[in-house]
mmCIF file with all atom_site columns, C-alpha atoms in Angstrom:
data_model
loop_
_atom_site.group_PDB
_atom_site.id
_atom_site.type_symbol
_atom_site.label_atom_id
_atom_site.label_alt_id
_atom_site.label_comp_id
_atom_site.label_asym_id
_atom_site.label_entity_id
_atom_site.label_seq_id
_atom_site.pdbx_PDB_ins_code
_atom_site.Cartn_x
_atom_site.Cartn_y
_atom_site.Cartn_z
_atom_site.occupancy
_atom_site.B_iso_or_equiv
_atom_site.pdbx_formal_charge
_atom_site.auth_seq_id
_atom_site.auth_comp_id
_atom_site.auth_asym_id
_atom_site.auth_atom_id
_atom_site.pdbx_PDB_model_num
ATOM 1  C CA . MET K 1 1  ? 8.114   5.577  0.878  1.00 94.00 ? 1  MET K CA 1
ATOM 2  C CA . PHE K 1 2  ? 7.162   8.284  3.262  1.00 94.00 ? 2  PHE K CA 1
ATOM 3  C CA . GLY K 1 3  ? 5.249   8.851  6.771  1.00 94.00 ? 3  GLY K CA 1
ATOM 4  C CA . LYS K 1 4  ? 4.356   10.750 9.380  1.00 93.00 ? 4  LYS K CA 1
ATOM 5  C CA . VAL K 1 5  ? 4.600   10.808 13.031 1.00 91.00 ? 5  VAL K CA 1
ATOM 6  C CA . VAL K 1 6  ? 1.566   10.842 14.725 1.00 87.00 ? 6  VAL K CA 1
ATOM 7  C CA . GLY K 1 7  ? -0.231  11.961 18.041 1.00 83.00 ? 7  GLY K CA 1
ATOM 8  C CA . ILE K 1 8  ? 2.145   15.818 18.184 1.00 84.00 ? 8  ILE K CA 1
ATOM 9  C CA . ARG K 1 9  ? 0.412   19.291 17.526 1.00 84.00 ? 9  ARG K CA 1
ATOM 10 C CA . GLY K 1 10 ? 4.643   19.041 14.958 1.00 82.00 ? 10 GLY K CA 1
ATOM 11 C CA . LEU K 1 11 ? 5.338   18.373 12.155 1.00 89.00 ? 11 LEU K CA 1
ATOM 12 C CA . ILE K 1 12 ? 7.280   15.021 11.926 1.00 93.00 ? 12 ILE K CA 1
ATOM 13 C CA . SER K 1 13 ? 7.602   14.251 8.294  1.00 95.00 ? 13 SER K CA 1
ATOM 14 C CA . TYR K 1 14 ? 9.839   11.528 6.293  1.00 96.00 ? 14 TYR K CA 1
ATOM 15 C CA . GLU K 1 15 ? 10.781  9.728  3.043  1.00 96.00 ? 15 GLU K CA 1
ATOM 16 C CA . GLY K 1 16 ? 12.823  7.227  1.486  1.00 95.00 ? 16 GLY K CA 1
ATOM 17 C CA . GLU K 1 17 ? 12.567  5.026  -2.045 1.00 95.00 ? 17 GLU K CA 1
ATOM 18 C CA . THR K 1 18 ? 13.626  1.444  0.006  1.00 94.00 ? 18 THR K CA 1
ATOM 19 C CA . GLY K 1 19 ? 12.375  0.524  3.997  1.00 93.00 ? 19 GLY K CA 1
ATOM 20 C CA . ASN K 1 20 ? 16.440  1.411  4.965  1.00 95.00 ? 20 ASN K CA 1
ATOM 21 C CA . GLN K 1 21 ? 16.088  5.257  3.484  1.00 95.00 ? 21 GLN K CA 1
ATOM 22 C CA . LEU K 1 22 ? 12.839  5.541  5.103  1.00 96.00 ? 22 LEU K CA 1
ATOM 23 C CA . GLU K 1 23 ? 14.274  5.067  8.364  1.00 95.00 ? 23 GLU K CA 1
ATOM 24 C CA . GLU K 1 24 ? 17.190  6.836  8.401  1.00 96.00 ? 24 GLU K CA 1
ATOM 25 C CA . ASP K 1 25 ? 15.257  9.657  7.332  1.00 97.00 ? 25 ASP K CA 1
ATOM 26 C CA . PHE K 1 26 ? 12.492  8.908  9.414  1.00 96.00 ? 26 PHE K CA 1
ATOM 27 C CA . LYS K 1 27 ? 15.669  8.816  12.349 1.00 96.00 ? 27 LYS K CA 1
ATOM 28 C CA . SER K 1 28 ? 17.051  12.337 10.804 1.00 97.00 ? 28 SER K CA 1
ATOM 29 C CA . ALA K 1 29 ? 13.788  13.971 10.726 1.00 96.00 ? 29 ALA K CA 1
ATOM 30 C CA . ILE K 1 30 ? 12.949  12.775 15.005 1.00 95.00 ? 30 ILE K CA 1
ATOM 31 C CA . ASP K 1 31 ? 17.256  14.263 15.643 1.00 96.00 ? 31 ASP K CA 1
ATOM 32 C CA . GLU K 1 32 ? 16.533  17.624 13.583 1.00 95.00 ? 32 GLU K CA 1
ATOM 33 C CA . TYR K 1 33 ? 13.306  17.394 15.615 1.00 94.00 ? 33 TYR K CA 1
ATOM 34 C CA . LEU K 1 34 ? 15.439  17.563 18.865 1.00 94.00 ? 34 LEU K CA 1
ATOM 35 C CA . ALA K 1 35 ? 17.335  19.357 17.902 1.00 96.00 ? 35 ALA K CA 1
ATOM 36 C CA . ILE K 1 36 ? 14.982  22.386 16.779 1.00 94.00 ? 36 ILE K CA 1
ATOM 37 C CA . CYS K 1 37 ? 13.138  21.564 20.398 1.00 94.00 ? 37 CYS K CA 1
ATOM 38 C CA . LYS K 1 38 ? 16.743  22.000 22.075 1.00 95.00 ? 38 LYS K CA 1
ATOM 39 C CA . GLU K 1 39 ? 17.810  25.234 20.701 1.00 96.00 ? 39 GLU K CA 1
ATOM 40 C CA . GLU K 1 40 ? 14.580  26.903 21.124 1.00 95.00 ? 40 GLU K CA 1
ATOM 41 C CA . GLY K 1 41 ? 13.982  26.070 24.563 1.00 96.00 ? 41 GLY K CA 1
ATOM 42 C CA . LYS K 1 42 ? 11.247  23.970 24.295 1.00 92.00 ? 42 LYS K CA 1
ATOM 43 C CA . THR K 1 43 ? 10.660  20.688 25.729 1.00 92.00 ? 43 THR K CA 1
ATOM 44 C CA . PRO K 1 44 ? 10.081  17.874 22.326 1.00 92.00 ? 44 PRO K CA 1
ATOM 45 C CA . GLU K 1 45 ? 6.504   16.394 22.360 1.00 90.00 ? 45 GLU K CA 1
ATOM 46 C CA . LYS K 1 46 ? 5.877   12.991 22.598 1.00 83.00 ? 46 LYS K CA 1
ATOM 47 C CA . PRO K 1 47 ? 2.937   11.499 21.209 1.00 76.00 ? 47 PRO K CA 1
ATOM 48 C CA . PHE K 1 48 ? 1.429   9.312  24.243 1.00 79.00 ? 48 PHE K CA 1
ATOM 49 C CA . LYS K 1 49 ? 1.764   9.748  27.154 1.00 79.00 ? 49 LYS K CA 1
ATOM 50 C CA . GLY K 1 50 ? -0.252  6.821  29.353 1.00 86.00 ? 50 GLY K CA 1
ATOM 51 C CA . SER K 1 51 ? -2.147  9.234  31.187 1.00 87.00 ? 51 SER K CA 1
ATOM 52 C CA . PHE K 1 52 ? -5.479  10.443 29.678 1.00 87.00 ? 52 PHE K CA 1
ATOM 53 C CA . ASN K 1 53 ? -8.176  12.499 32.547 1.00 91.00 ? 53 ASN K CA 1
ATOM 54 C CA . VAL K 1 54 ? -11.836 10.787 31.161 1.00 91.00 ? 54 VAL K CA 1
ATOM 55 C CA . ARG K 1 55 ? -15.223 12.933 31.862 1.00 95.00 ? 55 ARG K CA 1
ATOM 56 C CA . ILE K 1 56 ? -17.813 11.125 33.033 1.00 96.00 ? 56 ILE K CA 1
ATOM 57 C CA . SER K 1 57 ? -21.161 10.763 34.937 1.00 96.00 ? 57 SER K CA 1
ATOM 58 C CA . ALA K 1 58 ? -21.082 10.468 38.027 1.00 96.00 ? 58 ALA K CA 1
ATOM 59 C CA . SER K 1 59 ? -22.798 6.888  38.504 1.00 97.00 ? 59 SER K CA 1
ATOM 60 C CA . LEU K 1 60 ? -20.885 5.598  35.746 1.00 97.00 ? 60 LEU K CA 1
ATOM 61 C CA . HIS K 1 61 ? -17.907 6.493  38.245 1.00 97.00 ? 61 HIS K CA 1
ATOM 62 C CA . GLN K 1 62 ? -20.037 5.466  41.010 1.00 97.00 ? 62 GLN K CA 1
ATOM 63 C CA . LYS K 1 63 ? -20.431 2.141  39.320 1.00 97.00 ? 63 LYS K CA 1
ATOM 64 C CA . ALA K 1 64 ? -16.607 1.670  38.897 1.00 97.00 ? 64 ALA K CA 1
ATOM 65 C CA . ALA K 1 65 ? -15.886 2.331  41.704 1.00 96.00 ? 65 ALA K CA 1
ATOM 66 C CA . LEU K 1 66 ? -17.568 0.005  43.310 1.00 97.00 ? 66 LEU K CA 1
ATOM 67 C CA . LYS K 1 67 ? -16.752 -2.263 40.231 1.00 96.00 ? 67 LYS K CA 1
ATOM 68 C CA . ALA K 1 68 ? -13.405 -2.176 40.775 1.00 96.00 ? 68 ALA K CA 1
ATOM 69 C CA . MET K 1 69 ? -13.630 -1.534 45.033 1.00 96.00 ? 69 MET K CA 1
ATOM 70 C CA . GLU K 1 70 ? -15.438 -5.829 44.394 1.00 97.00 ? 70 GLU K CA 1
ATOM 71 C CA . GLU K 1 71 ? -12.383 -7.290 41.251 1.00 96.00 ? 71 GLU K CA 1
ATOM 72 C CA . LYS K 1 72 ? -9.777  -5.417 44.015 1.00 96.00 ? 72 LYS K CA 1
ATOM 73 C CA . THR K 1 73 ? -8.208  -3.872 41.682 1.00 96.00 ? 73 THR K CA 1
ATOM 74 C CA . SER K 1 74 ? -8.158  0.056  41.081 1.00 96.00 ? 74 SER K CA 1
ATOM 75 C CA . LEU K 1 75 ? -10.395 2.039  39.296 1.00 96.00 ? 75 LEU K CA 1
ATOM 76 C CA . ASN K 1 76 ? -7.209  2.986  36.846 1.00 95.00 ? 76 ASN K CA 1
ATOM 77 C CA . ASN K 1 77 ? -7.085  -0.580 36.879 1.00 96.00 ? 77 ASN K CA 1
ATOM 78 C CA . LEU K 1 78 ? -9.980  -2.222 35.725 1.00 97.00 ? 78 LEU K CA 1
ATOM 79 C CA . VAL K 1 79 ? -10.712 1.350  33.035 1.00 96.00 ? 79 VAL K CA 1
ATOM 80 C CA . ALA K 1 80 ? -7.726  0.271  31.567 1.00 95.00 ? 80 ALA K CA 1
ATOM 81 C CA . GLU K 1 81 ? -9.418  -3.499 31.157 1.00 96.00 ? 81 GLU K CA 1
ATOM 82 C CA . ALA K 1 82 ? -11.990 -2.256 29.707 1.00 95.00 ? 82 ALA K CA 1
ATOM 83 C CA . ILE K 1 83 ? -10.010 -0.430 26.506 1.00 95.00 ? 83 ILE K CA 1
ATOM 84 C CA . ARG K 1 84 ? -8.107  -3.337 25.796 1.00 95.00 ? 84 ARG K CA 1
ATOM 85 C CA . SER K 1 85 ? -10.854 -6.174 25.699 1.00 94.00 ? 85 SER K CA 1
ATOM 86 C CA . HIS K 1 86 ? -12.838 -3.362 23.680 1.00 94.00 ? 86 HIS K CA 1
ATOM 87 C CA . LEU K 1 87 ? -9.524  -3.222 21.310 1.00 93.00 ? 87 LEU K CA 1
ATOM 88 C CA . SER K 1 88 ? -9.481  -6.714 21.256 1.00 91.00 ? 88 SER K CA 1
ATOM 89 C CA . ARG K 1 89 ? -13.166 -7.603 20.295 1.00 86.00 ? 89 ARG K CA 1
ATOM 90 C CA . GLU K 1 90 ? -12.218 -4.657 17.313 1.00 77.00 ? 90 GLU K CA 1
ATOM 91 C CA . GLU K 1 91 ? -9.642  -6.078 16.377 1.00 77.00 ? 91 GLU K CA 1
ATOM 92 C CA . GLU K 1 92 ? -11.620 -9.754 15.493 1.00 77.00 ? 92 GLU K CA 1
ATOM 93 C CA . ILE K 1 93 ? -14.037 -8.472 14.234 1.00 74.00 ? 93 ILE K CA 1
ATOM 94 C CA . ALA K 1 94 ? -11.653 -6.693 11.704 1.00 64.00 ? 94 ALA K CA 1
#
């Protein structure tokens, strides 16, 4: 068995013949990555930081902002809920 950490530019891979070996090699690979980052004075990458920029048309932005106000929520919450809803529908289909 083998695996790779996704969502970062660096390559962190690990392998093992059992689940325990796979987990141990994963932990070692992460420790090694963190040690190299420290040695090189680099900040370790995080796969997902929880924020991103979205570029949409001005009219869609306006409609979304007005809908958020109408629902007494933030634009951020409205977008997060739209993404959650889209993903849950996708999972129902699969």
